mmCIF file of C-alpha atoms in Angstrom:
data_model
loop_
_atom_site.group_PDB
_atom_site.id
_atom_site.type_symbol
_atom_site.label_atom_id
_atom_site.label_comp_id
_atom_site.label_asym_id
_atom_site.label_seq_id
_atom_site.Cartn_x
_atom_site.Cartn_y
_atom_site.Cartn_z
ATOM 1 C CA UNK A 1 0.000 0.000 0.000
ATOM 2 C CA UNK A 2 1.492 3.269 -1.055
ATOM 3 C CA UNK A 3 1.603 6.277 1.213
ATOM 4 C CA UNK A 4 0.752 9.648 -0.164
ATOM 5 C CA UNK A 5 2.176 12.865 1.305
ATOM 6 C CA UNK A 6 0.558 16.196 0.822
ATOM 7 C CA UNK A 7 3.269 18.759 -0.006
ATOM 8 C CA UNK A 8 2.138 22.356 0.134
ATOM 9 C CA UNK A 9 2.988 24.336 -2.941
ATOM 10 C CA UNK A 10 5.847 26.839 -2.744
ATOM 11 C CA UNK A 11 4.925 30.232 -4.042
ATOM 12 C CA UNK A 12 7.703 32.734 -4.838
ATOM 13 C CA UNK A 13 6.983 36.416 -4.910
ATOM 14 C CA UNK A 14 7.222 38.420 -8.117
ATOM 15 C CA UNK A 15 10.633 39.853 -7.103
ATOM 16 C CA UNK A 16 12.183 36.416 -7.373
ATOM 17 C CA UNK A 17 13.446 36.409 -3.767
ATOM 18 C CA UNK A 18 12.135 33.402 -1.875
ATOM 19 C CA UNK A 19 10.841 33.933 1.615
ATOM 20 C CA UNK A 20 10.805 37.727 1.295
ATOM 21 C CA UNK A 21 14.420 37.942 2.431
ATOM 22 C CA UNK A 22 16.021 41.076 1.067
ATOM 23 C CA UNK A 23 18.819 40.338 -1.408
ATOM 24 C CA UNK A 24 22.290 41.539 -0.446
ATOM 25 C CA UNK A 25 24.873 42.735 -2.966
ATOM 26 C CA UNK A 26 28.168 40.973 -2.919
ATOM 27 C CA UNK A 27 31.215 43.179 -2.510
ATOM 28 C CA UNK A 28 34.076 42.153 -4.769
ATOM 29 C CA UNK A 29 36.983 40.928 -2.778
ATOM 30 C CA UNK A 30 40.606 41.611 -3.535
ATOM 31 C CA UNK A 31 42.362 38.639 -5.116
ATOM 32 C CA UNK A 32 44.871 37.044 -2.817
ATOM 33 C CA UNK A 33 47.715 37.447 -5.324
ATOM 34 C CA UNK A 34 47.381 41.235 -5.659
ATOM 35 C CA UNK A 35 49.788 43.112 -3.314
ATOM 36 C CA UNK A 36 48.451 45.982 -1.259
ATOM 37 C CA UNK A 37 48.837 49.468 -2.602
ATOM 38 C CA UNK A 38 51.486 51.601 -0.966
ATOM 39 C CA UNK A 39 50.428 54.628 0.983
ATOM 40 C CA UNK A 40 52.950 56.857 -0.812
ATOM 41 C CA UNK A 41 51.697 57.668 -4.305
ATOM 42 C CA UNK A 42 54.740 59.690 -5.284
ATOM 43 C CA UNK A 43 56.137 56.705 -7.200
ATOM 44 C CA UNK A 44 53.341 55.627 -9.547
ATOM 45 C CA UNK A 45 55.557 53.246 -11.476
ATOM 46 C CA UNK A 46 55.869 51.002 -8.398
ATOM 47 C CA UNK A 47 52.147 50.257 -8.268
ATOM 48 C CA UNK A 48 50.157 47.832 -10.327
ATOM 49 C CA UNK A 49 47.399 50.298 -11.060
ATOM 50 C CA UNK A 50 48.226 51.314 -14.608
ATOM 51 C CA UNK A 51 45.258 53.626 -14.951
ATOM 52 C CA UNK A 52 46.327 55.829 -12.062
ATOM 53 C CA UNK A 53 49.920 56.238 -13.230
ATOM 54 C CA UNK A 54 50.881 59.812 -14.027
ATOM 55 C CA UNK A 55 53.799 60.736 -16.209
ATOM 56 C CA UNK A 56 56.644 61.921 -14.069
ATOM 57 C CA UNK A 57 58.297 65.200 -14.955
ATOM 58 C CA UNK A 58 61.056 65.047 -12.392
ATOM 59 C CA UNK A 59 63.745 64.064 -14.892
ATOM 60 C CA UNK A 60 66.298 66.823 -15.382
ATOM 61 C CA UNK A 61 67.838 67.836 -18.679
ATOM 62 C CA UNK A 62 71.232 66.272 -19.538
ATOM 63 C CA UNK A 63 74.195 68.355 -18.525
ATOM 64 C CA UNK A 64 77.196 68.291 -20.829
ATOM 65 C CA UNK A 65 80.734 68.777 -19.662
ATOM 66 C CA UNK A 66 82.944 71.712 -20.347
ATOM 67 C CA UNK A 67 84.972 69.863 -22.981
ATOM 68 C CA UNK A 68 82.241 69.496 -25.585
ATOM 69 C CA UNK A 69 82.118 70.981 -29.022
ATOM 70 C CA UNK A 70 81.883 74.726 -29.169
ATOM 71 C CA UNK A 71 82.574 75.214 -25.456
ATOM 72 C CA UNK A 72 85.984 76.708 -26.060
ATOM 73 C CA UNK A 73 87.725 73.918 -24.158
ATOM 74 C CA UNK A 74 89.492 70.828 -25.427
ATOM 75 C CA UNK A 75 87.131 69.912 -28.266
ATOM 76 C CA UNK A 76 87.680 68.297 -31.637
ATOM 77 C CA UNK A 77 89.488 71.388 -32.871
ATOM 78 C CA UNK A 78 92.367 70.760 -30.456
ATOM 79 C CA UNK A 79 92.707 67.094 -31.380
ATOM 80 C CA UNK A 80 95.637 65.962 -33.508
ATOM 81 C CA UNK A 81 94.971 64.568 -36.976
ATOM 82 C CA UNK A 82 94.543 60.821 -37.184
ATOM 83 C CA UNK A 83 97.711 60.289 -39.239
ATOM 84 C CA UNK A 84 99.822 62.178 -36.702
ATOM 85 C CA UNK A 85 98.358 60.120 -33.850
ATOM 86 C CA UNK A 86 99.440 57.000 -35.742
ATOM 87 C CA UNK A 87 102.952 58.417 -36.122
ATOM 88 C CA UNK A 88 102.577 59.424 -39.800
ATOM 89 C CA UNK A 89 103.562 63.035 -40.375
ATOM 90 C CA UNK A 90 102.661 63.879 -43.951
ATOM 91 C CA UNK A 91 104.373 67.278 -43.878
ATOM 92 C CA UNK A 92 107.614 65.731 -42.708
ATOM 93 C CA UNK A 93 107.427 63.063 -45.412
ATOM 94 C CA UNK A 94 106.840 65.727 -48.058
ATOM 95 C CA UNK A 95 109.784 67.832 -46.874
ATOM 96 C CA UNK A 96 112.106 64.835 -46.813
ATOM 97 C CA UNK A 97 111.018 63.786 -50.295
ATOM 98 C CA UNK A 98 111.525 67.238 -51.787
ATOM 99 C CA UNK A 99 114.992 67.494 -50.227
ATOM 100 C CA UNK A 100 116.061 64.296 -52.003
ATOM 101 C CA UNK A 101 114.908 65.636 -55.378
ATOM 102 C CA UNK A 102 117.917 68.000 -55.390
ATOM 103 C CA UNK A 103 121.015 65.831 -55.004
ATOM 104 C CA UNK A 104 123.353 68.839 -54.738
ATOM 105 C CA UNK A 105 121.534 70.554 -51.854
ATOM 106 C CA UNK A 106 120.358 67.876 -49.456
ATOM 107 C CA UNK A 107 119.243 69.023 -46.008
ATOM 108 C CA UNK A 108 120.379 66.384 -43.483
ATOM 109 C CA UNK A 109 118.549 68.112 -40.625
ATOM 110 C CA UNK A 110 115.211 66.966 -42.022
ATOM 111 C CA UNK A 111 116.282 63.312 -41.736
ATOM 112 C CA UNK A 112 117.343 63.404 -38.100
ATOM 113 C CA UNK A 113 113.963 61.959 -37.064
ATOM 114 C CA UNK A 114 113.839 58.577 -38.750
ATOM 115 C CA UNK A 115 110.527 57.062 -39.816
ATOM 116 C CA UNK A 116 109.347 54.213 -42.020
ATOM 117 C CA UNK A 117 106.183 55.768 -43.440
ATOM 118 C CA UNK A 118 107.909 57.428 -46.390
ATOM 119 C CA UNK A 119 110.111 54.408 -47.240
ATOM 120 C CA UNK A 120 107.104 52.089 -47.160
ATOM 121 C CA UNK A 121 105.234 54.448 -49.480
ATOM 122 C CA UNK A 122 108.144 54.556 -51.943
ATOM 123 C CA UNK A 123 108.530 50.782 -51.928
ATOM 124 C CA UNK A 124 104.834 50.287 -52.629
ATOM 125 C CA UNK A 125 105.017 52.839 -55.465
ATOM 126 C CA UNK A 126 108.078 51.082 -56.928
ATOM 127 C CA UNK A 127 106.318 47.729 -56.771
ATOM 128 C CA UNK A 128 103.150 49.197 -58.308
ATOM 129 C CA UNK A 129 105.021 50.573 -61.326
ATOM 130 C CA UNK A 130 106.752 47.221 -61.742
ATOM 131 C CA UNK A 131 103.385 45.513 -61.572
ATOM 132 C CA UNK A 132 102.149 47.741 -64.392
ATOM 133 C CA UNK A 133 105.147 46.569 -66.388
ATOM 134 C CA UNK A 134 104.134 42.926 -65.793
ATOM 135 C CA UNK A 135 106.599 42.184 -62.972
ATOM 136 C CA UNK A 136 105.526 41.117 -59.489
ATOM 137 C CA UNK A 137 108.310 42.248 -57.154
ATOM 138 C CA UNK A 138 106.645 43.204 -53.872
ATOM 139 C CA UNK A 139 108.174 40.377 -51.863
ATOM 140 C CA UNK A 140 111.583 40.860 -53.476
ATOM 141 C CA UNK A 141 111.566 44.565 -52.667
ATOM 142 C CA UNK A 142 110.801 44.066 -48.992
ATOM 143 C CA UNK A 143 113.400 41.336 -48.694
ATOM 144 C CA UNK A 144 116.106 43.270 -50.501
ATOM 145 C CA UNK A 145 115.545 46.432 -48.477
ATOM 146 C CA UNK A 146 115.847 44.478 -45.235
ATOM 147 C CA UNK A 147 119.031 42.708 -46.336
ATOM 148 C CA UNK A 148 120.495 45.939 -47.757
ATOM 149 C CA UNK A 149 119.872 47.755 -44.478
ATOM 150 C CA UNK A 150 121.593 45.014 -42.505
ATOM 151 C CA UNK A 151 124.505 45.046 -44.967
ATOM 152 C CA UNK A 152 124.989 48.822 -44.807
ATOM 153 C CA UNK A 153 124.555 48.834 -41.033
ATOM 154 C CA UNK A 154 127.286 46.229 -40.544
ATOM 155 C CA UNK A 155 129.664 47.843 -43.052
ATOM 156 C CA UNK A 156 129.307 51.335 -41.607
ATOM 157 C CA UNK A 157 129.783 50.263 -37.991
ATOM 158 C CA UNK A 158 132.777 48.146 -38.914
ATOM 159 C CA UNK A 159 134.374 51.145 -40.629
ATOM 160 C CA UNK A 160 133.479 53.555 -37.815
ATOM 161 C CA UNK A 161 134.597 51.194 -35.055
ATOM 162 C CA UNK A 162 133.506 51.836 -31.502
ATOM 163 C CA UNK A 163 132.501 55.413 -32.246
ATOM 164 C CA UNK A 164 129.851 54.454 -34.793
ATOM 165 C CA UNK A 165 126.353 55.536 -33.801
ATOM 166 C CA UNK A 166 124.312 54.394 -36.808
ATOM 167 C CA UNK A 167 121.332 52.309 -35.732
ATOM 168 C CA UNK A 168 119.411 49.904 -37.919
ATOM 169 C CA UNK A 169 116.177 51.916 -37.811
ATOM 170 C CA UNK A 170 117.797 55.067 -39.188
ATOM 171 C CA UNK A 171 119.702 53.056 -41.779
ATOM 172 C CA UNK A 172 116.442 51.544 -43.036
ATOM 173 C CA UNK A 173 114.823 54.983 -43.123
ATOM 174 C CA UNK A 174 117.633 56.538 -45.160
ATOM 175 C CA UNK A 175 117.771 53.707 -47.693
ATOM 176 C CA UNK A 176 113.995 53.880 -48.107
ATOM 177 C CA UNK A 177 113.891 57.625 -48.683
ATOM 178 C CA UNK A 178 116.749 57.444 -51.177
ATOM 179 C CA UNK A 179 114.612 54.988 -53.168
ATOM 180 C CA UNK A 180 112.764 57.976 -54.647
ATOM 181 C CA UNK A 181 115.034 58.167 -57.751
ATOM 182 C CA UNK A 182 114.444 54.439 -58.263
ATOM 183 C CA UNK A 183 110.702 55.060 -58.159
ATOM 184 C CA UNK A 184 111.069 57.741 -60.843
ATOM 185 C CA UNK A 185 113.145 55.310 -62.930
ATOM 186 C CA UNK A 186 110.511 52.603 -62.544
ATOM 187 C CA UNK A 187 107.770 55.021 -63.667
ATOM 188 C CA UNK A 188 109.818 56.278 -66.619
ATOM 189 C CA UNK A 189 110.613 52.769 -67.846
ATOM 190 C CA UNK A 190 106.933 52.197 -68.623
ATOM 191 C CA UNK A 191 107.236 54.577 -71.592
ATOM 192 C CA UNK A 192 110.620 53.348 -72.863
ATOM 193 C CA UNK A 193 111.534 50.166 -74.770
ATOM 194 C CA UNK A 194 112.925 47.370 -72.643
ATOM 195 C CA UNK A 195 116.631 46.657 -72.999
ATOM 196 C CA UNK A 196 117.390 49.849 -74.910
ATOM 197 C CA UNK A 197 120.385 52.121 -74.483
ATOM 198 C CA UNK A 198 118.198 54.884 -73.102
ATOM 199 C CA UNK A 199 117.052 52.708 -70.214
ATOM 200 C CA UNK A 200 120.648 51.782 -69.340
ATOM 201 C CA UNK A 201 121.742 55.413 -69.425
ATOM 202 C CA UNK A 202 118.835 56.526 -67.268
ATOM 203 C CA UNK A 203 119.474 53.691 -64.827
ATOM 204 C CA UNK A 204 123.101 54.791 -64.428
ATOM 205 C CA UNK A 205 122.062 58.397 -63.760
ATOM 206 C CA UNK A 206 119.453 57.437 -61.171
ATOM 207 C CA UNK A 207 121.815 55.008 -59.419
ATOM 208 C CA UNK A 208 124.420 57.769 -59.057
ATOM 209 C CA UNK A 209 121.675 60.090 -57.808
ATOM 210 C CA UNK A 210 120.537 57.707 -55.082
ATOM 211 C CA UNK A 211 124.123 56.861 -54.144
ATOM 212 C CA UNK A 212 125.156 60.479 -53.711
ATOM 213 C CA UNK A 213 122.137 61.373 -51.574
ATOM 214 C CA UNK A 214 122.340 58.282 -49.355
ATOM 215 C CA UNK A 215 126.101 58.671 -48.846
ATOM 216 C CA UNK A 216 125.822 62.309 -47.843
ATOM 217 C CA UNK A 217 122.996 61.638 -45.393
ATOM 218 C CA UNK A 218 124.901 58.778 -43.770
ATOM 219 C CA UNK A 219 128.080 60.836 -43.435
ATOM 220 C CA UNK A 220 126.279 63.893 -42.047
ATOM 221 C CA UNK A 221 123.966 62.117 -39.617
ATOM 222 C CA UNK A 222 126.322 59.419 -38.327
ATOM 223 C CA UNK A 223 129.699 60.222 -36.802
ATOM 224 C CA UNK A 224 133.050 58.882 -38.043
ATOM 225 C CA UNK A 225 131.761 58.423 -41.559
ATOM 226 C CA UNK A 226 133.594 61.220 -43.324
ATOM 227 C CA UNK A 227 136.879 59.300 -43.305
ATOM 228 C CA UNK A 228 135.361 56.383 -45.207
ATOM 229 C CA UNK A 229 133.137 58.237 -47.626
ATOM 230 C CA UNK A 230 134.364 56.267 -50.633
ATOM 231 C CA UNK A 231 133.676 52.854 -49.106
ATOM 232 C CA UNK A 232 130.230 53.939 -47.921
ATOM 233 C CA UNK A 233 129.426 55.256 -51.403
ATOM 234 C CA UNK A 234 130.543 51.936 -52.893
ATOM 235 C CA UNK A 235 128.177 49.997 -50.600
ATOM 236 C CA UNK A 236 125.274 52.339 -51.429
ATOM 237 C CA UNK A 237 126.006 52.017 -55.150
ATOM 238 C CA UNK A 238 125.761 48.219 -54.938
ATOM 239 C CA UNK A 239 122.412 48.460 -53.159
ATOM 240 C CA UNK A 240 120.745 50.739 -55.695
ATOM 241 C CA UNK A 241 122.355 48.937 -58.609
ATOM 242 C CA UNK A 242 120.411 45.817 -57.605
ATOM 243 C CA UNK A 243 117.127 47.746 -57.625
ATOM 244 C CA UNK A 244 117.899 49.215 -61.041
ATOM 245 C CA UNK A 245 118.431 45.701 -62.421
ATOM 246 C CA UNK A 246 114.819 44.909 -61.488
ATOM 247 C CA UNK A 247 113.721 47.748 -63.726
ATOM 248 C CA UNK A 248 116.002 46.936 -66.659
ATOM 249 C CA UNK A 249 115.421 43.189 -66.880
#
């Protein structure tokens, strides 16, 4: 036998709130992962509230030092040229080169400060003119100049004895600068027939030119060289004769 239970109907009011209990609004809670806001709002970039951030205008303008451009101090105008900072004095090279062009009035005072910038330039120019003639002599030129400097250094100091003050660096500088007539010979040979009498005559003139200039510079700049001027000139003549053979043959 089944039992029947009478359940009274549940009637909700029109507001949708059962039992007439007033509905309460839920207050949104702060998520547990959000840190509390600091009390000091002077640093808005330290908070997580992006909307309340205000652009800060407390940054000061950059202050430049007294040595900037146009300040009258040590600016770019007072800086040395790049070539002079690298030890390449173009004015000194030009003066030394022009003094060698006149073999009868050579100024030895210009060659007291030895350098290798001018000799390297003359060797590269000599090799370039030989390359235009179909001869590749760059390695030979560098090797011959090194051996010739050692040869002249040993010969001069043996002749001068204990009083000789010629160092290898200055010897290499003088031989390199006196290569200027050989460079002119190498450039002139491009317009002359190979193996002709004119080339031989010009080679003899330029060898004597280089020999005279190199001998005078060695005698004037190094002590105890005036007594053996003939032997020094003979050694210089052999050196530049070898370079002239590269041009002739």
